[in-house]
mmCIF file of C-alpha atoms in Angstrom:
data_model
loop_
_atom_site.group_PDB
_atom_site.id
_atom_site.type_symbol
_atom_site.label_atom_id
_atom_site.label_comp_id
_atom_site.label_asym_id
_atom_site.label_seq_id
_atom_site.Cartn_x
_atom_site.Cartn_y
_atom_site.Cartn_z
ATOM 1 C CA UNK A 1 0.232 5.069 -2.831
ATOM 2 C CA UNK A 2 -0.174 8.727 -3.190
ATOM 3 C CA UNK A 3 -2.966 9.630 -1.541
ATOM 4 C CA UNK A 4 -3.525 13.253 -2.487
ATOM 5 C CA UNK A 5 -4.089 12.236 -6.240
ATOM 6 C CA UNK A 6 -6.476 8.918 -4.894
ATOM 7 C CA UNK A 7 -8.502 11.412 -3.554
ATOM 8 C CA UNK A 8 -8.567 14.055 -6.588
ATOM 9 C CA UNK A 9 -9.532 11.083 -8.096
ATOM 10 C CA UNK A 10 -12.391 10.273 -6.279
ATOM 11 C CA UNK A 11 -13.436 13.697 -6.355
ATOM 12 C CA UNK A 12 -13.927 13.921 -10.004
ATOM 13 C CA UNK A 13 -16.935 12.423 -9.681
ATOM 14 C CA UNK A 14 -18.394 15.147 -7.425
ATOM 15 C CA UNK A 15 -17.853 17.165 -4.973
ATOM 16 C CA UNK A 16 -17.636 16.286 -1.526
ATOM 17 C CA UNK A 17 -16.829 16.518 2.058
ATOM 18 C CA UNK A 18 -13.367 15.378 3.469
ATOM 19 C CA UNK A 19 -15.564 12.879 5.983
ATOM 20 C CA UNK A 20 -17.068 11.620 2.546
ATOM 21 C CA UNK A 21 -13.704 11.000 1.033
ATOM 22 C CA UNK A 22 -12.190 9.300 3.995
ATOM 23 C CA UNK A 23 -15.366 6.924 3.430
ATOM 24 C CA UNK A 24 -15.028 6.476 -0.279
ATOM 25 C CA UNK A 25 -11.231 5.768 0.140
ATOM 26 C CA UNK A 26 -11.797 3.407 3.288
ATOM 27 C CA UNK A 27 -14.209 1.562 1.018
ATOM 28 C CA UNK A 28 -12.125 1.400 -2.346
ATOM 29 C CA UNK A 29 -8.482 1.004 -0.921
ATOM 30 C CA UNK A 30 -8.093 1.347 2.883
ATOM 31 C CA UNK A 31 -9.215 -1.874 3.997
ATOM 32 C CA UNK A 32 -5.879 -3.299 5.784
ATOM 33 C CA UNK A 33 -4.922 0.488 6.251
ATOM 34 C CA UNK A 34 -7.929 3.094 6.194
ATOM 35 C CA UNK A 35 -6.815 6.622 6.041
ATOM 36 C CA UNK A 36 -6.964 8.727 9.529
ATOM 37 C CA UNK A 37 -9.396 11.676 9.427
ATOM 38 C CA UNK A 38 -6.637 14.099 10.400
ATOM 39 C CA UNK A 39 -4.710 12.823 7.299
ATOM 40 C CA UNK A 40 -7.583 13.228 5.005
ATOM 41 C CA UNK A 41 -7.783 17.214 6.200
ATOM 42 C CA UNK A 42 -4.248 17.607 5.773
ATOM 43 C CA UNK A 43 -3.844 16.277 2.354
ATOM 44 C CA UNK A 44 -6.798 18.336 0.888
ATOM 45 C CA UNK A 45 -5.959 21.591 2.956
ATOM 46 C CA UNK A 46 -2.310 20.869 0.715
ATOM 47 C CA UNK A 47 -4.495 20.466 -2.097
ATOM 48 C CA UNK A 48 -6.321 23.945 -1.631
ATOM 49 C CA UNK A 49 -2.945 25.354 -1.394
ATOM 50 C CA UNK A 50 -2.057 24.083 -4.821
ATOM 51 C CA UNK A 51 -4.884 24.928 -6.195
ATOM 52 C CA UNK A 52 -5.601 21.007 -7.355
ATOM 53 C CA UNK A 53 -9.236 21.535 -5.396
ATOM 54 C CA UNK A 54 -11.462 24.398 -3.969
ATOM 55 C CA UNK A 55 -14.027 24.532 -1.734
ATOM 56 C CA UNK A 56 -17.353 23.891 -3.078
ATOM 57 C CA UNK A 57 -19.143 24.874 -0.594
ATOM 58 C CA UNK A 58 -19.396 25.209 3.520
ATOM 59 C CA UNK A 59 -21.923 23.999 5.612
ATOM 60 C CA UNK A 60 -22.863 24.706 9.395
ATOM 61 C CA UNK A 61 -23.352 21.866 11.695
ATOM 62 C CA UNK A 62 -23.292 20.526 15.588
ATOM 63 C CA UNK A 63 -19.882 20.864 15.304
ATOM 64 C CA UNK A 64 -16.896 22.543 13.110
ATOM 65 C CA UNK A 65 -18.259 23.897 9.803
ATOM 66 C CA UNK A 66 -18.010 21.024 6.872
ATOM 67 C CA UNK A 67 -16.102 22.506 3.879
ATOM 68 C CA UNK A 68 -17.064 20.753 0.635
ATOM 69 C CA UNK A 69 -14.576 20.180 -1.787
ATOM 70 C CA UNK A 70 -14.349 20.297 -5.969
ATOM 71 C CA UNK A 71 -11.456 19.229 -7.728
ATOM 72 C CA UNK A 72 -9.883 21.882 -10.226
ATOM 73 C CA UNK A 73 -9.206 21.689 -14.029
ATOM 74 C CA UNK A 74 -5.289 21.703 -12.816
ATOM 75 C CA UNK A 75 -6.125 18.736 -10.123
ATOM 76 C CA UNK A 76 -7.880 17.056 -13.157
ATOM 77 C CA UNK A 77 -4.970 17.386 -14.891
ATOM 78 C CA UNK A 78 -2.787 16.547 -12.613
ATOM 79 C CA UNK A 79 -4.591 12.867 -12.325
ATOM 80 C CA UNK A 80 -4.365 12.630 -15.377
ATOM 81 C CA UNK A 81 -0.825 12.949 -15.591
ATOM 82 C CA UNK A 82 -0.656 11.325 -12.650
ATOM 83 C CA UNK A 83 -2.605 7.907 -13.966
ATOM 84 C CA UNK A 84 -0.455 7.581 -17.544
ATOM 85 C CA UNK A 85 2.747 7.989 -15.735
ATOM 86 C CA UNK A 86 4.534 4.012 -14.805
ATOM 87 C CA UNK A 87 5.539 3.435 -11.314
ATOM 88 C CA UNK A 88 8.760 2.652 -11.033
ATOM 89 C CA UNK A 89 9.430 -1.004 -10.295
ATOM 90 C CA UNK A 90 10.701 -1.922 -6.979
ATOM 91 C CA UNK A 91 14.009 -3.917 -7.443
ATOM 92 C CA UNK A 92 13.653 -4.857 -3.645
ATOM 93 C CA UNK A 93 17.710 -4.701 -3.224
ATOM 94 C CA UNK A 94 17.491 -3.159 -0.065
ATOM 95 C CA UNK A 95 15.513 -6.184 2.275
ATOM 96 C CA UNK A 96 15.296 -6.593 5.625
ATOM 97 C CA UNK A 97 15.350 -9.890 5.107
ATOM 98 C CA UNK A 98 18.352 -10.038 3.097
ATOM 99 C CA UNK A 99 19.972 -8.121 5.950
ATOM 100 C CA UNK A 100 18.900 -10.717 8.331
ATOM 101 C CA UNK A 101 20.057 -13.849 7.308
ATOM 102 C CA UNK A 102 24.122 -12.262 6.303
ATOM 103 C CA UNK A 103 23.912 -10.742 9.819
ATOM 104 C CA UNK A 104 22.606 -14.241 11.039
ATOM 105 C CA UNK A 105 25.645 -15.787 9.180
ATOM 106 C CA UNK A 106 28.215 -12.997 10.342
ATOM 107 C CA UNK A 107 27.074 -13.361 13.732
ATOM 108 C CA UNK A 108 26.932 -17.508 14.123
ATOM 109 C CA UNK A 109 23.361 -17.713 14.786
ATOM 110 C CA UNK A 110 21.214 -20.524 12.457
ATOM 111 C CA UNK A 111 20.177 -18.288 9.409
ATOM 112 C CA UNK A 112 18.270 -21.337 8.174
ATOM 113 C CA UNK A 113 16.206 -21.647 11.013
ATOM 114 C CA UNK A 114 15.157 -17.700 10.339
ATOM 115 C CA UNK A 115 14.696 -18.498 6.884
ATOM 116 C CA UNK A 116 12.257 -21.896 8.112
ATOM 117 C CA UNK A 117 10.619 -18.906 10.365
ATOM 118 C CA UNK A 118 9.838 -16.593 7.849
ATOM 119 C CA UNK A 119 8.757 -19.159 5.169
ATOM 120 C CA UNK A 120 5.957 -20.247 8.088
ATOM 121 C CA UNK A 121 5.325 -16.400 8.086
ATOM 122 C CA UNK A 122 4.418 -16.275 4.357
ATOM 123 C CA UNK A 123 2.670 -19.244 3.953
ATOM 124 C CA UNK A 124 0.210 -17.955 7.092
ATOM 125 C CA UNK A 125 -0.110 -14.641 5.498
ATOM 126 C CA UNK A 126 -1.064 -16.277 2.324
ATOM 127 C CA UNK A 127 -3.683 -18.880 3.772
ATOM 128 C CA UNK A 128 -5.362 -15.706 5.027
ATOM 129 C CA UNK A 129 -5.226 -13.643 1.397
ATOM 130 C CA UNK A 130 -6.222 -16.592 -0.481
ATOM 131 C CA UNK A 131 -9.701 -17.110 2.315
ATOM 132 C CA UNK A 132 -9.767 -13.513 2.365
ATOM 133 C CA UNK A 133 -9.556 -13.773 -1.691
ATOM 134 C CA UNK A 134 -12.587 -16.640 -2.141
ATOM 135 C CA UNK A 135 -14.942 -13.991 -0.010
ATOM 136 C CA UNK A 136 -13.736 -11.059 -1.218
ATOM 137 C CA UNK A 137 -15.750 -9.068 -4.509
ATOM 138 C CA UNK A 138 -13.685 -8.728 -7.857
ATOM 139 C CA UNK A 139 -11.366 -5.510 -6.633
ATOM 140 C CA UNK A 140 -10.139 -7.509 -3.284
ATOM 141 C CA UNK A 141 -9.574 -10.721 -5.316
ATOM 142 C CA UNK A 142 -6.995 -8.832 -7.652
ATOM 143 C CA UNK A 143 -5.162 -6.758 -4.489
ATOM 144 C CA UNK A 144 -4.903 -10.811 -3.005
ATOM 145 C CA UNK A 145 -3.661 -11.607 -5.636
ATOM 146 C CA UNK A 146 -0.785 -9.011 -6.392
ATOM 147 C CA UNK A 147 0.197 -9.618 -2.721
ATOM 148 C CA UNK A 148 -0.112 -13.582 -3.665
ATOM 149 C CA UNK A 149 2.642 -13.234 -6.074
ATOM 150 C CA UNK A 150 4.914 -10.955 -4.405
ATOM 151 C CA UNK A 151 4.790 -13.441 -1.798
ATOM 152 C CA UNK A 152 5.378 -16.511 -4.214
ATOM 153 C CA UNK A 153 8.419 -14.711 -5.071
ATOM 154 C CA UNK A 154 9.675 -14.059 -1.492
ATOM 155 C CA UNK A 155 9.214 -17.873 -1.317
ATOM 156 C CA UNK A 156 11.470 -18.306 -3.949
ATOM 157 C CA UNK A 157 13.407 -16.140 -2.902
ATOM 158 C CA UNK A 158 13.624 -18.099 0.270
ATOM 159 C CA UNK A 159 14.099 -21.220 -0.707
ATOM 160 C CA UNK A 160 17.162 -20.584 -3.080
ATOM 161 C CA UNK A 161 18.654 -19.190 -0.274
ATOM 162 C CA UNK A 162 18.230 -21.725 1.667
ATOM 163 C CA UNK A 163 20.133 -23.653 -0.345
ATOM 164 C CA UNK A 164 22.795 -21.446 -0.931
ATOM 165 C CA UNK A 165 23.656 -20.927 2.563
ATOM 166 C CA UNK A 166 26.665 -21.889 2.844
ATOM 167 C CA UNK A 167 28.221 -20.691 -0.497
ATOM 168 C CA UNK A 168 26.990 -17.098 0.889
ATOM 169 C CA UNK A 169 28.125 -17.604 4.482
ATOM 170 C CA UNK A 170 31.803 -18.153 2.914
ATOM 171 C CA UNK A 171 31.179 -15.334 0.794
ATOM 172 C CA UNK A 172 30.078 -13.234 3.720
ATOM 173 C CA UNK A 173 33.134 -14.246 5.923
ATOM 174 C CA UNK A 174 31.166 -16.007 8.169
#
């Protein structure tokens, strides 16, 4: 995720302080990783430097002075750009897990009892998305459920291999 344009994002609705963005962001995205303060300061001082946002305003308090930022026309434009442009897909060729189980074969250790392991790993992560998902308001049922499917297709994933374990442990030299 790139956070500098989430958070010339958020600031086209307003102005605001960088405590007031780390809140907004915390709120919208960061709930299994909220942003650190120190990161939120760093990414809009870069932001000031590139002229994406300016500072609004300052304000005097018990402790530093709060600086209030405004997103730019060029940070406006650079969302924009930002927002219409496709991520690129992740073909995933380069897994750890992957890795794993042909060093478990190369090595003579039981790459289907890693592969049992991690299966029990992603069917616990996805008893706790799909509870999280039946409490959770509209936005966290659809980030459940793009994890959900990434981790339906791990499954897969893991269960062909499974039974293609020994085809690839010849073809690994095992």
């Amino acid at each position: 995720m790139s956070i500098g344009h989430t958070l010339l994002g958020l600031l086209e609705s307003g102005p605001r302080h960088g405590y007031d963005l780390k809140r907004a962001f915390d709120d919208k995205f960061g709930h299994d990783r909220p942003l650190h303060y120190g990161q939120v300061y760093a990414t809009m001082s870069r932001l000031l430097k590139n002229g994406l946002v300016e500072v609004d305003g300052v304000e005097a308090g018990a402790g530093p002075e709060r600086k209030r930022y405004a997103i730019t026309e060029a940070g406006i434009t650079d969302v924009a750009t930002w927002l219409v442009t496709p991520e690129k897909p992740e073909p995933y060729l380069q897994s750890t897990l992957y890795t794993k189980v042909v060093l478990a074969l190369l090595t003579g250790r039981d790459a289907g009892d890693l592969l049992d392991t991690q299966r029990a790993e992603h069917l616990r992560l996805m008893r706790a998305l799909t509870a999280r998902k039946r409490q959770g308001d509209l936005a966290d049922q659809l980030i459940c459920d793009h994890a959900l499917f990434h981790l339906e297709a791990d499954l897969r994933w893991l269960e062909l291999t499974a039974a293609r374990l020994g085809a690839l442990g010849k073809a690994v030299g095992a």
